[in-house]
């Protein structure tokens, strides 16, 4: 079974631009969540989606948004990019999104903002 | 509180020895815990999980111990191999209800030398 797939693997953008990252969950997984990883802050929760609905959101500005499609695929968008948005963005999926369903991560999209 | 990865502790072990990686979690109400392994250039890889109604769980060469009294998790790796070299994170599921929000520890770098 294929794992979580994230595209693209690498992105370079300039300040003020916007970016869209894509995530395909493991087949059959209905819950998708996003995390930001930086050397300074570690792994931080962005948001999660289940059945096309945002179920929870982390402490990030409104420039960060996401959505989930009917096939469970998800996208996240960052508008008006800032230098501090440079990070590894990780997508994770789980089967049912309940308390004891493990999350499985993709290899991430490395975003560099110049 | 949220993960703050300001300093990454390192554990150096000799090949063949056992490794013990420790983690303090933040919320006494957390009900589910996961250990992840992250290799360079990859996303976190699921290793093992444990519910709060257990104090020990074993996998292949790995054992997770949970001490709820002091909010402490440990990951034991038997007969450590060079391929075990990576950063290891513990994560707790937020006790908010049906959610995939994970709160990550700061991580520990495991270095295996011959």
GROMACS .gro file of C-alpha atoms in nm:
model
  228
    1UNK     CA    1   0.000   0.000   0.000
    2UNK     CA    2   0.143   0.340  -0.094
    3UNK     CA    3   0.226   0.578   0.188
    4UNK     CA    4   0.137   0.942   0.228
    5UNK     CA    5   0.248   1.134  -0.080
    6UNK     CA    6   0.334   1.501  -0.071
    7UNK     CA    7   0.408   1.722  -0.368
    8UNK     CA    8   0.621   1.903  -0.449
    9UNK     CA    9   0.922   1.788  -0.243
   10UNK     CA   10   1.096   2.124  -0.269
   11UNK     CA   11   0.975   2.479  -0.330
   12UNK     CA   12   1.152   2.812  -0.343
   13UNK     CA   13   0.937   3.123  -0.324
   14UNK     CA   14   0.991   3.491  -0.258
   15UNK     CA   15   0.835   3.701   0.013
   16UNK     CA   16   0.481   3.808  -0.061
   17UNK     CA   17   0.403   3.519  -0.289
   18UNK     CA   18   0.159   3.242  -0.209
   19UNK     CA   19   0.207   2.868  -0.224
   20UNK     CA   20  -0.010   2.555  -0.238
   21UNK     CA   21   0.109   2.220  -0.109
   22UNK     CA   22  -0.060   1.892  -0.187
   23UNK     CA   23  -0.107   1.573   0.010
   24UNK     CA   24  -0.249   1.235  -0.088
   25UNK     CA   25  -0.325   1.020   0.218
   26UNK     CA   26  -0.287   0.646   0.246
   27UNK     CA   27  -0.568   0.475   0.060
   28UNK     CA   28  -0.870   0.442   0.286
   29UNK     CA   29  -0.752   0.702   0.536
   30UNK     CA   30  -1.007   0.975   0.592
   31UNK     CA   31  -0.826   1.203   0.832
   32UNK     CA   32  -0.549   1.436   0.715
   33UNK     CA   33  -0.350   1.674   0.930
   34UNK     CA   34  -0.065   1.915   0.862
   35UNK     CA   35   0.242   2.003   1.065
   36UNK     CA   36   0.521   2.257   1.032
   37UNK     CA   37   0.873   2.153   1.130
   38UNK     CA   38   1.149   2.406   1.196
   39UNK     CA   39   1.478   2.376   1.386
   40UNK     CA   40   1.368   2.641   1.632
   41UNK     CA   41   1.011   2.535   1.706
   42UNK     CA   42   1.016   2.164   1.631
   43UNK     CA   43   0.697   2.002   1.505
   44UNK     CA   44   0.392   2.223   1.532
   45UNK     CA   45   0.032   2.130   1.450
   46UNK     CA   46  -0.130   2.340   1.177
   47UNK     CA   47  -0.476   2.190   1.118
   48UNK     CA   48  -0.663   1.869   1.052
   49UNK     CA   49  -0.945   1.762   0.826
   50UNK     CA   50  -1.192   1.480   0.844
   51UNK     CA   51  -1.462   1.419   0.584
   52UNK     CA   52  -1.384   1.752   0.417
   53UNK     CA   53  -1.435   1.946   0.741
   54UNK     CA   54  -1.168   2.126   0.937
   55UNK     CA   55  -1.185   1.969   1.279
   56UNK     CA   56  -0.908   2.148   1.463
   57UNK     CA   57  -0.666   2.432   1.400
   58UNK     CA   58  -0.333   2.519   1.554
   59UNK     CA   59  -0.201   2.857   1.657
   60UNK     CA   60  -0.101   2.992   1.317
   61UNK     CA   61  -0.208   3.314   1.143
   62UNK     CA   62  -0.493   3.321   0.896
   63UNK     CA   63  -0.242   3.323   0.608
   64UNK     CA   64  -0.229   2.947   0.658
   65UNK     CA   65  -0.532   2.764   0.527
   66UNK     CA   66  -0.625   2.425   0.399
   67UNK     CA   67  -0.896   2.209   0.258
   68UNK     CA   68  -0.983   1.849   0.201
   69UNK     CA   69  -1.152   1.701  -0.103
   70UNK     CA   70  -1.410   1.425  -0.125
   71UNK     CA   71  -1.137   1.172  -0.209
   72UNK     CA   72  -0.959   1.270   0.117
   73UNK     CA   73  -0.673   1.442  -0.065
   74UNK     CA   74  -0.577   1.768   0.100
   75UNK     CA   75  -0.409   2.094   0.013
   76UNK     CA   76  -0.268   2.367   0.229
   77UNK     CA   77  -0.211   2.723   0.120
   78UNK     CA   78   0.012   2.992   0.260
   79UNK     CA   79  -0.049   3.345   0.136
   80UNK     CA   80   0.175   3.650   0.160
   81UNK     CA   81   0.480   3.441   0.240
   82UNK     CA   82   0.726   3.559   0.505
   83UNK     CA   83   1.085   3.453   0.559
   84UNK     CA   84   0.979   3.278   0.878
   85UNK     CA   85   0.753   3.045   0.681
   86UNK     CA   86   1.059   2.858   0.559
   87UNK     CA   87   1.011   2.510   0.698
   88UNK     CA   88   0.940   2.146   0.627
   89UNK     CA   89   0.565   2.101   0.592
   90UNK     CA   90   0.446   1.754   0.680
   91UNK     CA   91   0.117   1.589   0.605
   92UNK     CA   92  -0.010   1.293   0.804
   93UNK     CA   93  -0.308   1.066   0.760
   94UNK     CA   94  -0.493   0.826   0.981
   95UNK     CA   95  -0.765   0.572   0.924
   96UNK     CA   96  -1.048   0.716   1.126
   97UNK     CA   97  -0.907   1.007   1.325
   98UNK     CA   98  -0.999   0.867   1.664
   99UNK     CA   99  -0.794   0.887   1.978
  100UNK     CA  100  -0.598   0.567   1.918
  101UNK     CA  101  -0.549   0.573   1.542
  102UNK     CA  102  -0.181   0.633   1.462
  103UNK     CA  103  -0.075   0.904   1.220
  104UNK     CA  104   0.146   0.818   0.928
  105UNK     CA  105   0.354   1.096   0.778
  106UNK     CA  106   0.471   1.179   0.430
  107UNK     CA  107   0.825   1.296   0.357
  108UNK     CA  108   0.719   1.658   0.351
  109UNK     CA  109   0.756   1.962   0.130
  110UNK     CA  110   1.062   2.173   0.201
  111UNK     CA  111   0.961   2.537   0.152
  112UNK     CA  112   1.228   2.805   0.129
  113UNK     CA  113   1.121   3.169   0.127
  114UNK     CA  114   1.378   3.422   0.005
  115UNK     CA  115   0.260   2.291   2.628
  116UNK     CA  116   0.359   2.286   2.263
  117UNK     CA  117   0.683   2.137   2.141
  118UNK     CA  118   0.979   2.374   2.144
  119UNK     CA  119   1.277   2.223   1.966
  120UNK     CA  120   1.544   2.465   2.084
  121UNK     CA  121   1.803   2.202   2.174
  122UNK     CA  122   1.829   1.848   2.048
  123UNK     CA  123   1.988   1.612   2.301
  124UNK     CA  124   2.207   1.340   2.157
  125UNK     CA  125   2.247   0.981   2.266
  126UNK     CA  126   2.555   0.801   2.140
  127UNK     CA  127   2.562   0.422   2.167
  128UNK     CA  128   2.780   0.145   2.038
  129UNK     CA  129   2.641  -0.095   1.785
  130UNK     CA  130   2.489  -0.394   1.959
  131UNK     CA  131   2.416  -0.211   2.284
  132UNK     CA  132   2.067  -0.129   2.405
  133UNK     CA  133   1.941   0.229   2.376
  134UNK     CA  134   1.698   0.408   2.602
  135UNK     CA  135   1.541   0.733   2.487
  136UNK     CA  136   1.337   0.930   2.736
  137UNK     CA  137   1.055   1.176   2.697
  138UNK     CA  138   0.847   1.386   2.933
  139UNK     CA  139   0.497   1.461   2.810
  140UNK     CA  140   0.292   1.763   2.893
  141UNK     CA  141  -0.070   1.673   2.964
  142UNK     CA  142  -0.176   1.427   3.233
  143UNK     CA  143  -0.508   1.382   3.048
  144UNK     CA  144  -0.341   1.259   2.728
  145UNK     CA  145  -0.461   0.912   2.643
  146UNK     CA  146  -0.243   0.792   2.357
  147UNK     CA  147   0.126   0.816   2.280
  148UNK     CA  148   0.338   0.745   1.976
  149UNK     CA  149   0.710   0.716   1.911
  150UNK     CA  150   0.842   0.829   1.574
  151UNK     CA  151   1.178   0.792   1.402
  152UNK     CA  152   1.289   1.062   1.160
  153UNK     CA  153   1.581   1.011   0.927
  154UNK     CA  154   1.744   1.295   0.739
  155UNK     CA  155   1.531   1.413   0.449
  156UNK     CA  156   1.232   1.205   0.549
  157UNK     CA  157   0.915   1.247   0.746
  158UNK     CA  158   0.856   1.091   1.088
  159UNK     CA  159   0.811   0.716   1.068
  160UNK     CA  160   0.574   0.541   1.309
  161UNK     CA  161   0.756   0.302   1.544
  162UNK     CA  162   0.520   0.203   1.823
  163UNK     CA  163   0.224   0.337   2.017
  164UNK     CA  164   0.071   0.287   2.359
  165UNK     CA  165  -0.259   0.371   2.527
  166UNK     CA  166  -0.270   0.518   2.874
  167UNK     CA  167  -0.432   0.201   3.014
  168UNK     CA  168  -0.104   0.017   2.953
  169UNK     CA  169   0.238   0.068   3.106
  170UNK     CA  170   0.442  -0.138   2.862
  171UNK     CA  171   0.419  -0.247   2.503
  172UNK     CA  172   0.668  -0.443   2.296
  173UNK     CA  173   0.739  -0.449   1.926
  174UNK     CA  174   1.018  -0.587   1.719
  175UNK     CA  175   1.339  -0.485   1.905
  176UNK     CA  176   1.153  -0.193   2.063
  177UNK     CA  177   0.970  -0.151   2.392
  178UNK     CA  178   0.778   0.153   2.511
  179UNK     CA  179   0.728   0.216   2.881
  180UNK     CA  180   0.472   0.460   3.015
  181UNK     CA  181   0.480   0.607   3.365
  182UNK     CA  182   0.169   0.817   3.409
  183UNK     CA  183   0.257   0.916   3.763
  184UNK     CA  184   0.551   1.126   3.646
  185UNK     CA  185   0.430   1.180   3.287
  186UNK     CA  186   0.724   0.996   3.138
  187UNK     CA  187   0.771   0.779   2.832
  188UNK     CA  188   1.073   0.580   2.729
  189UNK     CA  189   1.167   0.394   2.415
  190UNK     CA  190   1.405   0.103   2.449
  191UNK     CA  191   1.582  -0.028   2.141
  192UNK     CA  192   1.750  -0.365   2.176
  193UNK     CA  193   2.075  -0.449   1.996
  194UNK     CA  194   2.102  -0.105   1.837
  195UNK     CA  195   2.210  -0.107   1.475
  196UNK     CA  196   2.361   0.164   1.250
  197UNK     CA  197   2.025   0.189   1.071
  198UNK     CA  198   1.871   0.306   1.398
  199UNK     CA  199   2.063   0.633   1.375
  200UNK     CA  200   1.799   0.905   1.348
  201UNK     CA  201   1.605   1.160   1.550
  202UNK     CA  202   1.338   1.008   1.774
  203UNK     CA  203   1.026   1.196   1.880
  204UNK     CA  204   0.761   1.109   2.130
  205UNK     CA  205   0.415   1.249   2.067
  206UNK     CA  206   0.097   1.265   2.270
  207UNK     CA  207  -0.249   1.290   2.125
  208UNK     CA  208  -0.435   1.594   2.244
  209UNK     CA  209  -0.705   1.490   2.491
  210UNK     CA  210  -0.960   1.716   2.319
  211UNK     CA  211  -1.172   1.432   2.185
  212UNK     CA  212  -1.175   1.300   1.829
  213UNK     CA  213  -0.868   1.471   1.696
  214UNK     CA  214  -0.538   1.387   1.531
  215UNK     CA  215  -0.359   1.676   1.692
  216UNK     CA  216  -0.023   1.555   1.818
  217UNK     CA  217   0.196   1.740   2.063
  218UNK     CA  218   0.557   1.649   1.995
  219UNK     CA  219   0.853   1.635   2.227
  220UNK     CA  220   1.176   1.808   2.136
  221UNK     CA  221   1.336   1.496   1.993
  222UNK     CA  222   1.652   1.301   2.069
  223UNK     CA  223   1.925   1.231   1.817
  224UNK     CA  224   2.051   0.873   1.835
  225UNK     CA  225   2.401   0.814   1.699
  226UNK     CA  226   2.522   0.458   1.663
  227UNK     CA  227   2.895   0.402   1.628
  228UNK     CA  228   3.072   0.077   1.541
   0.00000   0.00000   0.00000
